[in-house]
Short mmCIF file of C-alpha atoms in Angstrom, two decimals:
data_model
loop_
_atom_site.label_atom_id
_atom_site.label_comp_id
_atom_site.label_asym_id
_atom_site.label_seq_id
_atom_site.Cartn_x
_atom_site.Cartn_y
_atom_site.Cartn_z
CA MET A 1 0.00 0.00 0.00
CA THR A 2 1.38 3.41 -0.90
CA LEU A 3 0.54 6.34 1.31
CA ALA A 4 0.67 8.99 -1.38
CA SER A 5 -0.73 12.31 -0.30
CA PRO A 6 -1.93 15.28 -2.34
CA ARG A 7 -0.59 17.61 0.36
CA PRO A 8 3.10 18.40 0.71
CA TYR A 9 5.16 16.22 2.97
CA VAL A 10 6.76 17.51 6.12
CA ARG A 11 10.20 15.91 6.10
CA LEU A 12 12.15 15.34 9.27
CA ASP A 13 15.53 13.62 9.51
CA VAL A 14 16.29 12.81 13.15
CA ARG A 15 19.69 11.25 12.50
CA PRO A 16 21.62 14.47 13.26
CA LEU A 17 19.74 14.89 16.56
CA LEU A 18 20.46 11.31 17.59
CA ALA A 19 24.12 11.68 16.56
CA GLU A 20 24.34 14.61 19.01
CA GLY A 21 22.72 12.55 21.77
CA ILE A 22 19.42 14.48 21.62
CA GLU A 23 16.18 12.55 22.14
CA PRO A 24 14.04 13.45 19.08
CA PHE A 25 10.57 12.59 20.46
CA ASP A 26 9.55 16.20 21.21
CA THR A 27 10.79 17.35 17.80
CA ILE A 28 8.82 14.57 16.13
CA MET A 29 5.66 15.42 18.07
CA GLN A 30 6.01 19.10 17.11
CA ALA A 31 6.20 18.05 13.46
CA VAL A 32 3.19 15.75 13.95
CA ALA A 33 1.17 18.67 15.30
CA ALA A 34 1.75 20.57 12.05
CA ILE A 35 0.39 17.80 9.81
CA GLU A 36 -3.04 18.50 8.34
CA LEU A 37 -5.67 15.90 7.46
CA ASP A 38 -4.33 13.76 4.59
CA GLY A 39 -0.89 15.27 5.15
CA THR A 40 2.24 13.19 5.58
CA LEU A 41 5.22 13.32 7.89
CA GLU A 42 8.22 11.66 6.27
CA LEU A 43 10.58 10.65 9.04
CA THR A 44 14.15 9.47 8.44
CA ALA A 45 15.90 7.64 11.26
CA PRO A 46 18.94 5.38 11.69
CA PHE A 47 16.68 2.53 12.88
CA GLU A 48 13.05 1.52 12.53
CA PRO A 49 11.12 3.75 14.98
CA VAL A 50 8.77 0.99 16.15
CA PRO A 51 7.79 2.73 19.43
CA LEU A 52 6.28 5.59 17.41
CA TYR A 53 3.83 3.34 15.58
CA PRO A 54 1.25 2.89 18.37
CA VAL A 55 1.68 6.48 19.58
CA LEU A 56 0.88 7.94 16.18
CA LEU A 57 -1.71 5.27 15.36
CA GLU A 58 -3.82 6.47 18.28
CA ARG A 59 -3.41 10.05 17.07
CA GLY A 60 -4.82 9.19 13.66
CA PHE A 61 -1.77 8.24 11.58
CA ARG A 62 -1.14 5.13 9.55
CA HIS A 63 2.37 4.40 8.39
CA GLU A 64 4.45 2.91 5.63
CA THR A 65 8.03 1.86 6.37
CA GLU A 66 10.89 1.73 3.89
CA PRO A 67 14.28 0.42 5.00
CA ARG A 68 16.92 1.99 2.76
CA GLY A 69 19.97 0.46 4.39
CA PRO A 70 21.27 -0.74 7.73
CA THR A 71 21.27 2.79 9.17
CA GLU A 72 18.53 4.52 7.18
CA TRP A 73 14.81 3.98 7.62
CA VAL A 74 12.15 6.18 6.07
CA VAL A 75 8.67 6.07 7.54
CA ARG A 76 5.74 7.99 6.08
CA PHE A 77 3.03 8.77 8.62
CA ARG A 78 -0.23 9.93 7.01
CA ARG A 79 -2.95 11.65 9.06
CA THR A 80 -6.21 9.81 8.42
CA GLY A 81 -8.56 11.74 10.68
CA ILE A 82 -9.49 8.68 12.76
CA THR A 83 -8.16 8.59 16.32
CA ALA A 84 -8.72 6.36 19.33
CA ASP A 85 -10.49 9.19 21.16
CA ASP A 86 -12.91 10.16 18.38
CA PRO A 87 -16.60 9.62 19.02
CA LEU A 88 -18.02 6.67 17.12
CA SER A 89 -20.41 8.98 15.27
CA ALA A 90 -17.46 10.94 13.84
CA ILE A 91 -15.75 7.74 12.75
CA ALA A 92 -18.93 6.40 11.12
CA ALA A 93 -19.28 9.74 9.30
CA HIS A 94 -16.10 8.97 7.33
CA GLY A 95 -18.26 6.81 5.09
CA PRO A 96 -19.78 3.40 4.53
CA ALA A 97 -16.44 1.61 4.72
CA THR A 98 -15.75 2.77 8.27
CA ARG A 99 -19.31 1.93 9.30
CA ALA A 100 -18.86 -1.55 7.80
CA VAL A 101 -15.72 -2.11 9.92
CA LEU A 102 -17.59 -1.06 13.07
CA ASP A 103 -20.54 -3.30 12.15
CA ALA A 104 -18.25 -6.26 11.45
CA HIS A 105 -16.93 -5.98 15.01
CA GLY A 106 -20.39 -5.58 16.54
CA VAL A 107 -19.80 -1.95 17.47
CA ASP A 108 -23.03 0.01 17.43
CA LEU A 109 -23.47 3.72 18.11
CA PRO A 110 -24.79 3.85 21.67
CA GLY A 111 -26.13 7.21 22.75
CA GLY A 112 -25.99 8.46 19.17
CA GLY A 113 -22.33 7.54 18.85
CA ALA A 114 -21.02 9.76 21.64
CA LYS A 115 -18.73 7.05 23.09
CA THR A 116 -15.15 6.98 21.85
CA LEU A 117 -13.52 4.27 19.80
CA ARG A 118 -11.23 3.60 22.76
CA TYR A 119 -14.28 2.97 24.97
CA ALA A 120 -15.99 0.78 22.35
CA ALA A 121 -12.86 -1.35 21.93
CA TRP A 122 -12.65 -1.80 25.69
CA ALA A 123 -16.37 -2.56 26.06
CA HIS A 124 -16.33 -5.12 23.23
CA ARG A 125 -12.94 -6.55 24.23
CA LEU A 126 -11.45 -5.64 20.88
CA ASP A 127 -7.82 -4.89 20.07
CA LEU A 128 -7.84 -1.08 19.84
CA HIS A 129 -4.78 -0.88 17.61
CA GLY A 130 -6.05 -3.59 15.27
CA LEU A 131 -9.39 -1.82 15.00
CA LEU A 132 -7.69 1.52 14.35
CA ARG A 133 -5.54 -0.02 11.59
CA GLU A 134 -8.65 -1.47 9.94
CA LEU A 135 -10.54 1.82 10.13
CA GLN A 136 -7.60 3.93 8.96
CA ALA A 137 -7.08 1.60 6.00
CA THR A 138 -10.54 2.58 4.74
CA VAL A 139 -9.50 6.22 4.40
CA ASP A 140 -8.03 7.11 1.01
#
């Protein structure tokens, strides 16, 4: 799957920060905050930044990883507009495909859909991250 985006990428190479002994998490999160819906953060790191995947997944980003060599990994994080803390009604409003994913997991819209996806996953004993990945995959 290619995460092409019509919006410009924000590119961030954290290798120089890490080479200086600087933890890049705050810099990455500042860049994340600047990404608009359907926008992409292209992150370059000297290793695969696996700990970022669940953090950004819950904030509405899916990712594509490209290893370019033993010390160069490029990861494109695309903002989908679906987060763990969104109300179910907002998620269902993304279209029939997101509603179909919710229906397939037995997630209804209690109280008009005011409960969050995080709550619904907990209440239905679903894997939140797996559900987020499924829902985010429906967003083009």
